[in-house]
Amino acid sequence: MAAAGDGPWLDDAAGRLVRPYTVSDGRTRPSTTLDLMSQVMATGATPLGYLGPEHTQALDLCHAPVPVAEVAAHLKLPVAVTKVLLADLLDCGALTTKPPAFHHHPTDRALLEAVLDGLRRQL
C-alpha cells in the first residue's frame, strides 16, 4: 500500500482509495466550460484559499500548456472530476485557458478515418 503522502491514495490491489467525487466535494459540473482539448497553463499567481492535494498536483502539471485530457490521465481521475478541479484553479486565477487551435476542421473525414484505423490496429 502506498504511503499517505505518495501522490493519489492508491492500493496496488484495490486501486484508488478515495472516491473521485470526494476530490471535487461532490460537484459534478465545472464553473467554466472546458473541452477535452482545451489548453490550461499555470499563471504563476498564488491561489487563495484551500487547495486539496489533487489541485496542487494538477497545477504542477500545468507549467506549460497542456490539454485537459492529459491532466486527467496524469491524475488518474475521471475527466469530469478533473474539469471541476481545473475550473477551481481557473476561478482563483492560478490557471489560464485557451480553446484548442485546430489548423483544419476537427471533424475532417480523413482525420476521423485515420483515428479509426489507428484504433483498429490497437485491437
N, C-alpha and C. Protein backbone atom coordinates (compact mmCIF):
# COMPACT_ATOMS: atom_id res chain seq x y z
N MET A 1 0.84 -1.17 0.00
CA MET A 1 0.00 0.00 0.00
C MET A 1 0.89 1.23 0.00
N ALA A 2 0.53 2.26 -0.75
CA ALA A 2 1.32 3.48 -0.83
C ALA A 2 1.15 4.29 0.45
N ALA A 3 2.19 5.03 0.80
CA ALA A 3 2.13 5.90 1.98
C ALA A 3 1.17 7.05 1.71
N ALA A 4 0.63 7.64 2.77
CA ALA A 4 -0.38 8.69 2.65
C ALA A 4 0.13 9.89 1.85
N GLY A 5 1.40 10.21 1.91
CA GLY A 5 1.93 11.38 1.21
C GLY A 5 2.37 11.09 -0.21
N ASP A 6 2.24 9.86 -0.68
CA ASP A 6 2.73 9.48 -2.01
C ASP A 6 1.66 9.66 -3.07
N GLY A 7 1.50 10.86 -3.59
CA GLY A 7 0.57 11.10 -4.68
C GLY A 7 -0.84 10.70 -4.32
N PRO A 8 -1.63 10.27 -5.33
CA PRO A 8 -3.00 9.86 -5.02
C PRO A 8 -2.99 8.63 -4.11
N TRP A 9 -3.99 8.52 -3.29
CA TRP A 9 -4.06 7.38 -2.37
C TRP A 9 -4.43 6.15 -3.16
N LEU A 10 -3.46 5.28 -3.38
CA LEU A 10 -3.67 4.09 -4.19
C LEU A 10 -3.27 2.86 -3.40
N ASP A 11 -3.93 1.77 -3.69
CA ASP A 11 -3.60 0.47 -3.16
C ASP A 11 -3.37 -0.40 -4.38
N ASP A 12 -2.26 -1.14 -4.41
CA ASP A 12 -1.93 -1.90 -5.60
C ASP A 12 -3.05 -2.84 -6.03
N ALA A 13 -3.72 -3.46 -5.09
CA ALA A 13 -4.78 -4.41 -5.43
C ALA A 13 -6.14 -3.73 -5.61
N ALA A 14 -6.45 -2.75 -4.76
CA ALA A 14 -7.78 -2.16 -4.77
C ALA A 14 -7.91 -0.94 -5.67
N GLY A 15 -6.80 -0.30 -5.99
CA GLY A 15 -6.87 0.92 -6.79
C GLY A 15 -7.00 2.14 -5.89
N ARG A 16 -7.67 3.17 -6.40
CA ARG A 16 -7.84 4.43 -5.67
C ARG A 16 -8.66 4.20 -4.41
N LEU A 17 -8.15 4.69 -3.28
CA LEU A 17 -8.83 4.53 -2.00
C LEU A 17 -9.80 5.67 -1.70
N VAL A 18 -9.65 6.79 -2.40
CA VAL A 18 -10.55 7.92 -2.22
C VAL A 18 -11.41 8.02 -3.47
N ARG A 19 -12.71 8.02 -3.31
CA ARG A 19 -13.63 8.08 -4.44
C ARG A 19 -13.49 9.41 -5.17
N PRO A 20 -13.53 9.41 -6.50
CA PRO A 20 -13.34 10.66 -7.26
C PRO A 20 -14.27 11.79 -6.85
N TYR A 21 -15.53 11.49 -6.52
CA TYR A 21 -16.45 12.57 -6.19
C TYR A 21 -16.08 13.27 -4.89
N THR A 22 -15.28 12.62 -4.03
CA THR A 22 -14.84 13.29 -2.81
C THR A 22 -13.76 14.33 -3.12
N VAL A 23 -13.01 14.09 -4.18
CA VAL A 23 -11.96 15.02 -4.60
C VAL A 23 -12.57 16.36 -5.01
N SER A 24 -13.75 16.31 -5.62
CA SER A 24 -14.40 17.54 -6.09
C SER A 24 -15.51 17.99 -5.14
N ASP A 25 -15.49 17.49 -3.92
CA ASP A 25 -16.53 17.81 -2.92
C ASP A 25 -17.93 17.50 -3.43
N GLY A 26 -18.05 16.45 -4.23
CA GLY A 26 -19.35 16.03 -4.73
C GLY A 26 -19.84 16.82 -5.93
N ARG A 27 -19.08 17.83 -6.36
CA ARG A 27 -19.51 18.62 -7.51
C ARG A 27 -19.26 17.86 -8.80
N THR A 28 -20.19 17.94 -9.72
CA THR A 28 -20.06 17.22 -10.99
C THR A 28 -19.95 18.15 -12.18
N ARG A 29 -20.20 19.43 -11.97
CA ARG A 29 -20.15 20.39 -13.07
C ARG A 29 -19.13 21.48 -12.77
N PRO A 30 -18.20 21.71 -13.70
CA PRO A 30 -17.24 22.79 -13.50
C PRO A 30 -17.92 24.15 -13.69
N SER A 31 -17.36 25.18 -13.07
CA SER A 31 -17.92 26.52 -13.20
C SER A 31 -17.56 27.15 -14.55
N THR A 32 -16.61 26.57 -15.26
CA THR A 32 -16.16 27.05 -16.56
C THR A 32 -16.25 25.90 -17.56
N THR A 33 -16.68 26.20 -18.77
CA THR A 33 -16.75 25.17 -19.80
C THR A 33 -15.35 24.86 -20.30
N LEU A 34 -14.98 23.59 -20.21
CA LEU A 34 -13.67 23.14 -20.69
C LEU A 34 -13.87 21.98 -21.65
N ASP A 35 -13.19 22.03 -22.75
CA ASP A 35 -13.18 20.97 -23.74
C ASP A 35 -12.04 20.01 -23.39
N LEU A 36 -12.12 18.77 -23.84
CA LEU A 36 -11.02 17.83 -23.58
C LEU A 36 -9.69 18.32 -24.11
N MET A 37 -9.75 19.07 -25.22
CA MET A 37 -8.52 19.57 -25.84
C MET A 37 -8.18 21.00 -25.44
N SER A 38 -8.97 21.61 -24.56
CA SER A 38 -8.65 22.96 -24.07
C SER A 38 -7.27 22.94 -23.42
N GLN A 39 -6.49 23.94 -23.71
CA GLN A 39 -5.15 24.04 -23.14
C GLN A 39 -5.21 24.83 -21.84
N VAL A 40 -4.62 24.31 -20.77
CA VAL A 40 -4.55 25.01 -19.49
C VAL A 40 -3.09 25.22 -19.14
N MET A 41 -2.82 26.36 -18.50
CA MET A 41 -1.44 26.69 -18.14
C MET A 41 -1.43 27.52 -16.86
N ALA A 42 -0.47 27.23 -15.99
CA ALA A 42 -0.34 27.96 -14.74
C ALA A 42 0.03 29.41 -15.03
N THR A 43 -0.55 30.32 -14.24
CA THR A 43 -0.28 31.74 -14.41
C THR A 43 0.87 32.21 -13.53
N GLY A 44 1.20 31.43 -12.51
CA GLY A 44 2.22 31.83 -11.57
C GLY A 44 1.63 32.53 -10.36
N ALA A 45 0.34 32.86 -10.42
CA ALA A 45 -0.32 33.50 -9.28
C ALA A 45 -0.53 32.48 -8.17
N THR A 46 -0.41 32.92 -6.95
CA THR A 46 -0.63 32.05 -5.80
C THR A 46 -2.14 31.93 -5.56
N PRO A 47 -2.68 30.72 -5.61
CA PRO A 47 -4.11 30.56 -5.38
C PRO A 47 -4.50 30.91 -3.95
N LEU A 48 -5.62 31.58 -3.81
CA LEU A 48 -6.13 31.92 -2.49
C LEU A 48 -7.05 30.82 -2.01
N GLY A 49 -7.08 30.59 -0.73
CA GLY A 49 -7.97 29.58 -0.17
C GLY A 49 -7.32 28.21 -0.16
N TYR A 50 -8.11 27.25 0.31
CA TYR A 50 -7.62 25.88 0.45
C TYR A 50 -7.60 25.17 -0.90
N LEU A 51 -6.51 24.49 -1.16
CA LEU A 51 -6.41 23.61 -2.31
C LEU A 51 -6.11 22.21 -1.80
N GLY A 52 -6.83 21.24 -2.33
CA GLY A 52 -6.56 19.86 -1.97
C GLY A 52 -5.31 19.36 -2.68
N PRO A 53 -4.84 18.18 -2.33
CA PRO A 53 -3.63 17.65 -2.96
C PRO A 53 -3.80 17.46 -4.47
N GLU A 54 -5.01 17.13 -4.92
CA GLU A 54 -5.22 16.94 -6.36
C GLU A 54 -5.15 18.27 -7.09
N HIS A 55 -5.62 19.36 -6.46
CA HIS A 55 -5.48 20.69 -7.06
C HIS A 55 -3.99 21.02 -7.26
N THR A 56 -3.21 20.73 -6.22
CA THR A 56 -1.78 21.01 -6.28
C THR A 56 -1.11 20.18 -7.37
N GLN A 57 -1.48 18.90 -7.46
CA GLN A 57 -0.90 18.04 -8.49
C GLN A 57 -1.27 18.55 -9.88
N ALA A 58 -2.52 18.96 -10.06
CA ALA A 58 -2.96 19.48 -11.36
C ALA A 58 -2.18 20.73 -11.71
N LEU A 59 -2.02 21.62 -10.76
CA LEU A 59 -1.29 22.87 -11.00
C LEU A 59 0.16 22.58 -11.37
N ASP A 60 0.76 21.60 -10.72
CA ASP A 60 2.15 21.22 -11.03
C ASP A 60 2.31 20.70 -12.46
N LEU A 61 1.25 20.11 -13.00
CA LEU A 61 1.30 19.57 -14.37
C LEU A 61 1.18 20.66 -15.43
N CYS A 62 0.80 21.86 -15.02
CA CYS A 62 0.43 22.90 -15.99
C CYS A 62 1.47 24.00 -16.14
N HIS A 63 2.75 23.68 -15.98
CA HIS A 63 3.78 24.71 -16.16
C HIS A 63 3.89 25.12 -17.62
N ALA A 64 3.59 24.23 -18.51
CA ALA A 64 3.49 24.53 -19.95
C ALA A 64 2.06 24.21 -20.36
N PRO A 65 1.59 24.77 -21.47
CA PRO A 65 0.21 24.46 -21.90
C PRO A 65 0.00 22.96 -22.06
N VAL A 66 -1.07 22.47 -21.48
CA VAL A 66 -1.36 21.03 -21.51
C VAL A 66 -2.87 20.86 -21.69
N PRO A 67 -3.30 19.88 -22.50
CA PRO A 67 -4.74 19.66 -22.68
C PRO A 67 -5.39 19.06 -21.42
N VAL A 68 -6.64 19.37 -21.23
CA VAL A 68 -7.41 18.87 -20.08
C VAL A 68 -7.34 17.35 -20.03
N ALA A 69 -7.47 16.68 -21.16
CA ALA A 69 -7.45 15.21 -21.19
C ALA A 69 -6.13 14.65 -20.65
N GLU A 70 -5.03 15.34 -20.95
CA GLU A 70 -3.73 14.87 -20.47
C GLU A 70 -3.60 15.04 -18.95
N VAL A 71 -4.12 16.14 -18.42
CA VAL A 71 -4.11 16.36 -16.98
C VAL A 71 -4.90 15.24 -16.29
N ALA A 72 -6.07 14.91 -16.83
CA ALA A 72 -6.90 13.84 -16.26
C ALA A 72 -6.15 12.51 -16.27
N ALA A 73 -5.45 12.24 -17.35
CA ALA A 73 -4.70 10.98 -17.45
C ALA A 73 -3.59 10.92 -16.41
N HIS A 74 -2.86 12.01 -16.23
CA HIS A 74 -1.78 12.03 -15.24
C HIS A 74 -2.31 11.93 -13.81
N LEU A 75 -3.46 12.55 -13.55
CA LEU A 75 -4.04 12.49 -12.21
C LEU A 75 -4.75 11.17 -11.94
N LYS A 76 -5.01 10.41 -13.01
CA LYS A 76 -5.76 9.15 -12.91
C LYS A 76 -7.14 9.39 -12.30
N LEU A 77 -7.77 10.46 -12.78
CA LEU A 77 -9.12 10.83 -12.35
C LEU A 77 -10.03 10.92 -13.56
N PRO A 78 -11.33 10.72 -13.38
CA PRO A 78 -12.26 10.92 -14.48
C PRO A 78 -12.17 12.36 -14.99
N VAL A 79 -12.43 12.54 -16.26
CA VAL A 79 -12.35 13.87 -16.87
C VAL A 79 -13.31 14.84 -16.20
N ALA A 80 -14.51 14.39 -15.84
CA ALA A 80 -15.49 15.28 -15.20
C ALA A 80 -14.93 15.84 -13.89
N VAL A 81 -14.27 15.02 -13.11
CA VAL A 81 -13.68 15.46 -11.84
C VAL A 81 -12.51 16.40 -12.12
N THR A 82 -11.70 16.06 -13.10
CA THR A 82 -10.55 16.90 -13.45
C THR A 82 -11.01 18.28 -13.91
N LYS A 83 -12.10 18.33 -14.68
CA LYS A 83 -12.62 19.62 -15.13
C LYS A 83 -13.06 20.48 -13.94
N VAL A 84 -13.64 19.88 -12.92
CA VAL A 84 -14.05 20.63 -11.72
C VAL A 84 -12.81 21.19 -11.01
N LEU A 85 -11.77 20.37 -10.87
CA LEU A 85 -10.54 20.82 -10.22
C LEU A 85 -9.90 21.97 -11.00
N LEU A 86 -9.82 21.81 -12.32
CA LEU A 86 -9.21 22.84 -13.15
C LEU A 86 -10.04 24.13 -13.13
N ALA A 87 -11.36 23.99 -13.11
CA ALA A 87 -12.22 25.18 -13.03
C ALA A 87 -11.98 25.91 -11.71
N ASP A 88 -11.78 25.19 -10.62
CA ASP A 88 -11.45 25.82 -9.34
C ASP A 88 -10.17 26.65 -9.47
N LEU A 89 -9.17 26.07 -10.14
CA LEU A 89 -7.90 26.77 -10.32
C LEU A 89 -8.04 27.96 -11.27
N LEU A 90 -8.90 27.85 -12.26
CA LEU A 90 -9.18 28.98 -13.15
C LEU A 90 -9.87 30.10 -12.38
N ASP A 91 -10.84 29.73 -11.53
CA ASP A 91 -11.60 30.71 -10.77
C ASP A 91 -10.72 31.52 -9.81
N CYS A 92 -9.70 30.89 -9.27
CA CYS A 92 -8.84 31.61 -8.32
C CYS A 92 -7.63 32.25 -9.00
N GLY A 93 -7.56 32.18 -10.33
CA GLY A 93 -6.51 32.87 -11.06
C GLY A 93 -5.20 32.12 -11.17
N ALA A 94 -5.16 30.87 -10.73
CA ALA A 94 -3.91 30.10 -10.78
C ALA A 94 -3.66 29.49 -12.16
N LEU A 95 -4.72 29.37 -12.96
CA LEU A 95 -4.61 28.83 -14.32
C LEU A 95 -5.24 29.79 -15.31
N THR A 96 -4.80 29.66 -16.53
CA THR A 96 -5.45 30.33 -17.65
C THR A 96 -5.76 29.25 -18.68
N THR A 97 -6.69 29.53 -19.56
CA THR A 97 -7.08 28.53 -20.56
C THR A 97 -7.28 29.18 -21.91
N LYS A 98 -7.14 28.37 -22.93
CA LYS A 98 -7.48 28.80 -24.27
C LYS A 98 -8.03 27.60 -25.01
N PRO A 99 -8.94 27.84 -25.94
CA PRO A 99 -9.50 26.71 -26.69
C PRO A 99 -8.43 26.08 -27.57
N PRO A 100 -8.63 24.84 -27.96
CA PRO A 100 -7.64 24.19 -28.82
C PRO A 100 -7.57 24.90 -30.16
N ALA A 101 -6.38 24.95 -30.71
CA ALA A 101 -6.19 25.57 -32.02
C ALA A 101 -6.20 24.47 -33.08
N PHE A 102 -7.22 24.45 -33.90
CA PHE A 102 -7.29 23.49 -34.98
C PHE A 102 -6.87 24.18 -36.27
N HIS A 103 -5.94 23.58 -36.95
CA HIS A 103 -5.49 24.14 -38.22
C HIS A 103 -6.34 23.62 -39.37
N HIS A 104 -7.21 22.73 -39.05
CA HIS A 104 -8.13 22.17 -40.03
C HIS A 104 -9.45 21.91 -39.31
N HIS A 105 -10.43 21.51 -40.02
CA HIS A 105 -11.73 21.25 -39.43
C HIS A 105 -11.61 20.02 -38.53
N PRO A 106 -12.01 20.11 -37.23
CA PRO A 106 -11.80 19.00 -36.30
C PRO A 106 -12.61 17.74 -36.64
N THR A 107 -13.61 17.86 -37.48
CA THR A 107 -14.38 16.68 -37.86
C THR A 107 -14.07 16.29 -39.31
N ASP A 108 -12.89 16.63 -39.76
CA ASP A 108 -12.45 16.27 -41.10
C ASP A 108 -12.51 14.75 -41.26
N ARG A 109 -13.17 14.30 -42.31
CA ARG A 109 -13.38 12.86 -42.52
C ARG A 109 -12.06 12.09 -42.58
N ALA A 110 -11.05 12.62 -43.24
CA ALA A 110 -9.77 11.92 -43.34
C ALA A 110 -9.12 11.75 -41.96
N LEU A 111 -9.24 12.77 -41.13
CA LEU A 111 -8.68 12.68 -39.78
C LEU A 111 -9.42 11.61 -38.96
N LEU A 112 -10.74 11.62 -39.02
CA LEU A 112 -11.52 10.64 -38.28
C LEU A 112 -11.23 9.22 -38.76
N GLU A 113 -11.06 9.03 -40.06
CA GLU A 113 -10.74 7.70 -40.58
C GLU A 113 -9.35 7.26 -40.12
N ALA A 114 -8.41 8.18 -40.07
CA ALA A 114 -7.06 7.85 -39.60
C ALA A 114 -7.10 7.43 -38.13
N VAL A 115 -7.89 8.11 -37.32
CA VAL A 115 -8.02 7.75 -35.91
C VAL A 115 -8.65 6.37 -35.79
N LEU A 116 -9.71 6.12 -36.56
CA LEU A 116 -10.38 4.84 -36.54
C LEU A 116 -9.43 3.72 -36.95
N ASP A 117 -8.63 3.94 -37.99
CA ASP A 117 -7.65 2.92 -38.42
C ASP A 117 -6.64 2.64 -37.31
N GLY A 118 -6.19 3.69 -36.63
CA GLY A 118 -5.23 3.51 -35.54
C GLY A 118 -5.84 2.71 -34.39
N LEU A 119 -7.09 3.01 -34.07
CA LEU A 119 -7.76 2.26 -33.01
C LEU A 119 -7.95 0.79 -33.39
N ARG A 120 -8.29 0.54 -34.63
CA ARG A 120 -8.47 -0.86 -35.09
C ARG A 120 -7.15 -1.63 -35.00
N ARG A 121 -6.05 -0.97 -35.29
CA ARG A 121 -4.74 -1.64 -35.21
C ARG A 121 -4.39 -2.00 -33.77
N GLN A 122 -4.90 -1.22 -32.81
CA GLN A 122 -4.62 -1.49 -31.40
C GLN A 122 -5.39 -2.70 -30.89
N LEU A 123 -6.53 -3.00 -31.52
CA LEU A 123 -7.35 -4.11 -31.05
C LEU A 123 -6.95 -5.33 -31.76
